[in-house]
Structures are given as C-alpha cells and as structure tokens.
Amino acid sequence: MAYTVGQVAKLAGVTVRTLHHYDEIGLLSPSGRTAAGYRRYDDADLERLQLVRYYRELGFPLDEIAAILDDPGADPAAHLRRQHELLTGQIGKLQEMVAAIELAMEARRMGIQLTPEERFEVFGDFDPDAHAEEAEQRWGGTDAYRESTRRAARYSKEDWLRNKAENEDWGRRVAAVMDSGAPADSPAAMELAEEHRQLISRWFYECSYEIHTGLADMYVADPRFTAYYEKIRPGLAAYLSEAIHANAISRA
C-alpha cells in the first residue's frame, strides 16, 4: 500500500517537514514517487520510520541512527533486541531517578535537613522514614506520627548514618537466625523481633505491640515493605511478620 507524505506524517505523529528532512539526508527516502514527483511511502518505509522514532526517543542522533539501520549485518530481530536492551536500561535509570525524587520529597516533607549529596550517601535506596509514612497512613494524626516527624527533623547526617548501620546490623543477624532454620516463634527470632520494635521506638516513635503487629501485617501486604525485607533475605518479610506476632503474644 502506498501512502502520501501527509498520511505518513499523521500516522507517525511527525511533521511533513521532518519527513522531508529525513529524505534529504537519506535517513528515510520514499520508495516511490508519482508522475508529478510527489513522495509515496510503502509499508517497509513505515517500518523504517518506526525504527527511526524508537532510536530518536532513546536520544540517538540522526547520523548514528542511519548507521545502525543501514548496517548490513543487522536484521529486524536484532533491531528489536537492541531496542529492548536500550529501553530496559532506560527504564531502570528512570526508576532509580523516580525513587531518588520520591525520597527527596519525603525527606523534605519530614523536615530532614540534608543536602542532596548527603541524602544519597545516607539513604541510598532505603527510606528511613518508611515506618513514619506507614504510621501516617494507618494512624494519621496520632502522637506516634507527630513524634516521628519531630525526631526526624532534628537528626543530622551522622544520626542517619548511625540509624542505617544499626538497621543493617540487625538485618544481618535476623537473616542469620532465619538461615539457621530456627522457626519464627523461636526465642532467637522473637528476640530480634523485639529488637526491631525497640529500634523503631528509639529512632522514630514509641512503637507499641499493637502498632508493631500492624506494621508486621504491612510487611506481607504492602509490596514496598515486602521488597525491602526480601532484599535482605528472600522470605524474610513473612518470617519477620510471624516473629513479630509471636513476640507480641509472648509478651502480652
């Protein structure tokens, strides 16, 4: 099927001037012309234009796109694989950027006074305000949330680094207990669950057993929490949730 330059521009969401330019530089020349000299594009031309647009979206300059598309050793499947790899990489970078922006927004909302460099050094991909955020969603307006906000606002970079170190040390030890085969309601697991509760109380707000078991439920119901604990050790979210409940029952 043959298409006019106007039809192609409409289908592809580009301007006629852009198509003329692509023709002039040899990036996308129409396969045919009418007797009057008007451009006529076929399906193969449209496929090439689609590839051009893919690479342009990825930031490639036109001369590099021409070199890629005119490579005699490349086939359509190779182009698709290359686009998939590039897009996957770009998605990963964008996700990292979104996470960093969300962390900066949360830090600003919580009153954390750190420079962007310090926030990156301290937090990385870990949000120290995660407990406070979940407390706001479940117990918004409570004394616990107000206390967490007050404390977070006064912490320095060194305070956050100390908090991070304590959490990482706890994570290593709870993973070791889990790897040992100890059940979640064992004394060792419940002791670490109690330490987890005390860490929250020491750094953010007074974490009662009721609040702690509510957080435990979120660890398996909320993908954000689950992902965090699964990074420490696969299966840890459910293990910790069970240990927290067992600890609360034993100390009730």
CSV table of C-alpha atoms in Angstrom, one decimal:
chain,number,residue,atom,x,y,z
A,1,MET,CA,0.0,0.0,0.0
A,2,ALA,CA,1.3,3.5,-0.9
A,3,TYR,CA,1.0,6.5,1.4
A,4,THR,CA,1.4,10.2,0.8
A,5,VAL,CA,3.7,12.2,2.9
A,6,GLY,CA,0.8,13.8,4.7
A,7,GLN,CA,-0.7,10.4,5.5
A,8,VAL,CA,2.6,9.1,6.9
A,9,ALA,CA,3.1,12.3,9.0
A,10,LYS,CA,-0.3,11.8,10.5
A,11,LEU,CA,0.2,8.1,11.2
A,12,ALA,CA,3.6,8.5,12.7
A,13,GLY,CA,2.9,11.7,14.6
A,14,VAL,CA,5.6,13.7,12.9
A,15,THR,CA,5.6,16.8,10.7
A,16,VAL,CA,5.8,16.8,6.9
A,17,ARG,CA,8.9,19.0,7.3
A,18,THR,CA,10.5,16.2,9.4
A,19,LEU,CA,9.8,13.7,6.7
A,20,HIS,CA,11.2,16.0,4.0
A,21,HIS,CA,14.4,16.4,6.1
A,22,TYR,CA,14.8,12.7,6.6
A,23,ASP,CA,14.5,12.3,2.8
A,24,GLU,CA,17.1,15.0,2.2
A,25,ILE,CA,19.7,13.4,4.5
A,26,GLY,CA,19.0,9.9,3.2
A,27,LEU,CA,17.7,8.6,6.5
A,28,LEU,CA,14.2,7.8,5.2
A,29,SER,CA,13.6,8.2,1.5
A,30,PRO,CA,10.3,7.1,0.0
A,31,SER,CA,10.3,4.0,-2.1
A,32,GLY,CA,8.4,5.7,-4.9
A,33,ARG,CA,7.1,8.9,-6.4
A,34,THR,CA,4.2,9.8,-8.5
A,35,ALA,CA,4.5,11.1,-12.1
A,36,ALA,CA,4.3,14.6,-10.7
A,37,GLY,CA,7.2,13.9,-8.3
A,38,TYR,CA,5.2,13.5,-5.1
A,39,ARG,CA,6.6,11.1,-2.4
A,40,ARG,CA,5.0,7.8,-2.0
A,41,TYR,CA,5.8,5.6,1.1
A,42,ASP,CA,5.2,1.8,1.4
A,43,ASP,CA,4.9,-0.5,4.4
A,44,ALA,CA,8.7,-1.1,4.5
A,45,ASP,CA,9.2,2.7,4.7
A,46,LEU,CA,6.8,2.9,7.6
A,47,GLU,CA,8.7,0.1,9.4
A,48,ARG,CA,11.9,2.0,8.9
A,49,LEU,CA,10.3,5.2,10.2
A,50,GLN,CA,9.1,3.4,13.3
A,51,LEU,CA,12.7,2.3,14.0
A,52,VAL,CA,13.9,5.9,13.5
A,53,ARG,CA,11.4,7.1,16.0
A,54,TYR,CA,12.4,4.4,18.5
A,55,TYR,CA,16.1,5.4,18.4
A,56,ARG,CA,15.2,9.1,18.5
A,57,GLU,CA,13.2,8.6,21.7
A,58,LEU,CA,16.3,6.9,23.1
A,59,GLY,CA,18.4,10.0,22.3
A,60,PHE,CA,20.4,8.8,19.3
A,61,PRO,CA,21.5,11.5,16.8
A,62,LEU,CA,20.2,11.0,13.2
A,63,ASP,CA,23.6,10.1,11.8
A,64,GLU,CA,24.0,7.3,14.3
A,65,ILE,CA,20.5,6.1,13.6
A,66,ALA,CA,21.3,5.9,9.9
A,67,ALA,CA,24.5,3.9,10.6
A,68,ILE,CA,22.5,1.5,12.8
A,69,LEU,CA,19.7,1.0,10.3
A,70,ASP,CA,22.0,0.6,7.3
A,71,ASP,CA,24.2,-1.9,8.9
A,72,PRO,CA,24.1,-4.9,6.5
A,73,GLY,CA,24.8,-7.3,9.3
A,74,ALA,CA,21.6,-6.3,11.3
A,75,ASP,CA,18.2,-7.9,10.8
A,76,PRO,CA,14.8,-6.8,12.2
A,77,ALA,CA,15.1,-9.2,15.1
A,78,ALA,CA,18.5,-7.7,16.0
A,79,HIS,CA,16.9,-4.3,16.0
A,80,LEU,CA,14.2,-5.4,18.3
A,81,ARG,CA,16.6,-7.0,20.7
A,82,ARG,CA,18.7,-3.8,20.7
A,83,GLN,CA,15.7,-1.6,21.3
A,84,HIS,CA,14.6,-4.0,24.1
A,85,GLU,CA,18.0,-3.8,25.8
A,86,LEU,CA,18.2,0.0,25.5
A,87,LEU,CA,14.7,0.6,26.7
A,88,THR,CA,15.2,-1.8,29.6
A,89,GLY,CA,18.3,0.1,30.6
A,90,GLN,CA,16.5,3.4,30.3
A,91,ILE,CA,13.5,2.1,32.4
A,92,GLY,CA,15.9,1.1,35.1
A,93,LYS,CA,17.6,4.5,35.2
A,94,LEU,CA,14.2,6.3,35.2
A,95,GLN,CA,13.0,4.1,38.1
A,96,GLU,CA,16.2,5.0,40.0
A,97,MET,CA,15.5,8.7,39.3
A,98,VAL,CA,11.9,8.4,40.4
A,99,ALA,CA,12.9,6.6,43.7
A,100,ALA,CA,15.5,9.3,44.4
A,101,ILE,CA,13.0,12.1,43.8
A,102,GLU,CA,10.4,10.4,45.9
A,103,LEU,CA,12.9,10.1,48.7
A,104,ALA,CA,13.9,13.7,48.4
A,105,MET,CA,10.2,14.7,48.5
A,106,GLU,CA,9.6,12.6,51.6
A,107,ALA,CA,12.7,13.9,53.3
A,108,ARG,CA,11.6,17.5,52.7
A,109,ARG,CA,8.1,16.7,53.9
A,110,MET,CA,9.6,15.1,57.1
A,111,GLY,CA,11.8,18.1,57.6
A,112,ILE,CA,15.1,16.2,57.2
A,113,GLN,CA,17.8,18.8,56.7
A,114,LEU,CA,20.3,17.1,54.5
A,115,THR,CA,21.9,18.2,51.2
A,116,PRO,CA,21.2,16.0,48.1
A,117,GLU,CA,24.7,14.5,48.3
A,118,GLU,CA,24.2,13.6,52.0
A,119,ARG,CA,20.7,12.1,51.3
A,120,PHE,CA,22.2,9.9,48.6
A,121,GLU,CA,25.1,8.9,50.9
A,122,VAL,CA,22.9,8.2,53.9
A,123,PHE,CA,19.8,6.7,52.3
A,124,GLY,CA,20.8,5.1,49.0
A,125,ASP,CA,17.6,3.2,48.1
A,126,PHE,CA,16.5,2.8,51.7
A,127,ASP,CA,14.0,5.3,53.1
A,128,PRO,CA,14.5,5.7,56.8
A,129,ASP,CA,11.0,7.3,57.1
A,130,ALA,CA,9.2,4.3,55.8
A,131,HIS,CA,7.8,3.5,59.2
A,132,ALA,CA,6.6,7.0,59.7
A,133,GLU,CA,5.0,7.0,56.3
A,134,GLU,CA,3.1,3.9,57.0
A,135,ALA,CA,2.1,5.1,60.5
A,136,GLU,CA,0.6,8.2,58.9
A,137,GLN,CA,-1.4,6.1,56.5
A,138,ARG,CA,-2.8,3.9,59.2
A,139,TRP,CA,-2.7,6.1,62.3
A,140,GLY,CA,-2.6,9.6,60.7
A,141,GLY,CA,-2.8,12.4,63.3
A,142,THR,CA,-1.7,10.2,66.2
A,143,ASP,CA,1.0,11.1,68.7
A,144,ALA,CA,3.3,8.4,67.2
A,145,TYR,CA,3.3,10.1,63.8
A,146,ARG,CA,3.8,13.6,65.3
A,147,GLU,CA,6.7,12.3,67.4
A,148,SER,CA,8.3,10.7,64.4
A,149,THR,CA,8.2,13.9,62.4
A,150,ARG,CA,9.6,15.9,65.3
A,151,ARG,CA,12.6,13.5,65.7
A,152,ALA,CA,13.3,13.2,62.0
A,153,ALA,CA,13.5,17.0,61.7
A,154,ARG,CA,16.4,17.2,64.2
A,155,TYR,CA,18.5,14.3,63.0
A,156,SER,CA,21.9,15.1,61.5
A,157,LYS,CA,23.7,13.2,58.7
A,158,GLU,CA,25.7,11.3,61.4
A,159,ASP,CA,22.4,10.4,63.2
A,160,TRP,CA,21.0,8.9,59.9
A,161,LEU,CA,24.3,7.0,59.2
A,162,ARG,CA,24.1,5.5,62.7
A,163,ASN,CA,20.5,4.5,62.2
A,164,LYS,CA,21.4,2.9,58.9
A,165,ALA,CA,24.3,1.0,60.5
A,166,GLU,CA,22.0,-0.3,63.2
A,167,ASN,CA,19.4,-1.5,60.8
A,168,GLU,CA,22.0,-3.2,58.6
A,169,ASP,CA,23.5,-5.0,61.6
A,170,TRP,CA,20.0,-6.1,62.7
A,171,GLY,CA,19.3,-7.3,59.1
A,172,ARG,CA,22.4,-9.5,59.0
A,173,ARG,CA,21.6,-11.1,62.4
A,174,VAL,CA,17.9,-11.8,61.6
A,175,ALA,CA,18.9,-13.3,58.3
A,176,ALA,CA,21.4,-15.5,60.1
A,177,VAL,CA,18.8,-16.7,62.5
A,178,MET,CA,16.4,-17.5,59.7
A,179,ASP,CA,19.2,-19.3,57.8
A,180,SER,CA,19.9,-21.4,60.9
A,181,GLY,CA,16.5,-23.0,60.5
A,182,ALA,CA,15.1,-21.5,63.7
A,183,PRO,CA,11.3,-21.1,63.4
A,184,ALA,CA,9.8,-17.6,63.5
A,185,ASP,CA,8.4,-18.2,67.0
A,186,SER,CA,11.7,-19.4,68.4
A,187,PRO,CA,13.3,-17.4,71.2
A,188,ALA,CA,16.1,-16.1,68.9
A,189,ALA,CA,13.6,-14.9,66.3
A,190,MET,CA,11.3,-13.3,68.8
A,191,GLU,CA,14.2,-11.5,70.5
A,192,LEU,CA,15.2,-10.0,67.1
A,193,ALA,CA,11.6,-9.0,66.6
A,194,GLU,CA,11.6,-7.2,69.9
A,195,GLU,CA,14.9,-5.5,69.0
A,196,HIS,CA,13.2,-4.4,65.7
A,197,ARG,CA,10.3,-2.8,67.8
A,198,GLN,CA,12.8,-1.1,70.0
A,199,LEU,CA,14.8,0.3,67.1
A,200,ILE,CA,11.6,1.9,65.8
A,201,SER,CA,10.9,3.3,69.3
A,202,ARG,CA,14.4,4.6,69.7
A,203,TRP,CA,14.5,6.3,66.4
A,204,PHE,CA,11.0,7.3,65.3
A,205,TYR,CA,8.2,6.9,67.8
A,206,GLU,CA,7.0,4.8,70.7
A,207,CYS,CA,6.1,1.5,68.9
A,208,SER,CA,3.6,-0.4,71.0
A,209,TYR,CA,3.0,-4.1,70.4
A,210,GLU,CA,-0.3,-3.1,68.7
A,211,ILE,CA,1.5,-0.8,66.3
A,212,HIS,CA,4.2,-3.3,65.7
A,213,THR,CA,1.9,-6.1,64.8
A,214,GLY,CA,0.1,-3.7,62.5
A,215,LEU,CA,3.4,-3.0,60.8
A,216,ALA,CA,4.0,-6.7,60.6
A,217,ASP,CA,0.8,-7.2,58.6
A,218,MET,CA,2.0,-4.5,56.2
A,219,TYR,CA,5.3,-6.2,55.6
A,220,VAL,CA,3.5,-9.0,53.8
A,221,ALA,CA,0.6,-6.9,52.4
A,222,ASP,CA,2.5,-3.9,51.1
A,223,PRO,CA,4.9,-4.6,48.2
A,224,ARG,CA,7.2,-1.7,49.3
A,225,PHE,CA,7.8,-3.3,52.7
A,226,THR,CA,8.0,-6.8,51.2
A,227,ALA,CA,10.6,-5.8,48.7
A,228,TYR,CA,12.8,-4.1,51.3
A,229,TYR,CA,12.9,-7.2,53.5
A,230,GLU,CA,13.2,-9.6,50.6
A,231,LYS,CA,16.4,-7.8,49.6
A,232,ILE,CA,17.9,-8.6,53.0
A,233,ARG,CA,16.9,-12.3,52.7
A,234,PRO,CA,14.3,-14.0,50.5
A,235,GLY,CA,11.3,-14.9,52.6
A,236,LEU,CA,12.3,-12.5,55.4
A,237,ALA,CA,9.1,-10.4,55.2
A,238,ALA,CA,6.8,-13.3,56.1
A,239,TYR,CA,9.3,-14.7,58.7
A,240,LEU,CA,9.6,-11.3,60.4
A,241,SER,CA,5.9,-10.7,60.4
A,242,GLU,CA,5.3,-14.1,62.1
A,243,ALA,CA,8.1,-13.4,64.6
A,244,ILE,CA,6.6,-10.0,65.5
A,245,HIS,CA,3.2,-11.5,66.1
A,246,ALA,CA,4.7,-14.3,68.2
A,247,ASN,CA,6.7,-11.8,70.2
A,248,ALA,CA,3.7,-9.6,70.9
A,249,ILE,CA,1.7,-12.6,72.1
A,250,SER,CA,4.5,-13.9,74.3
A,251,ARG,CA,5.0,-10.5,76.0
A,252,ALA,CA,1.3,-9.6,76.3
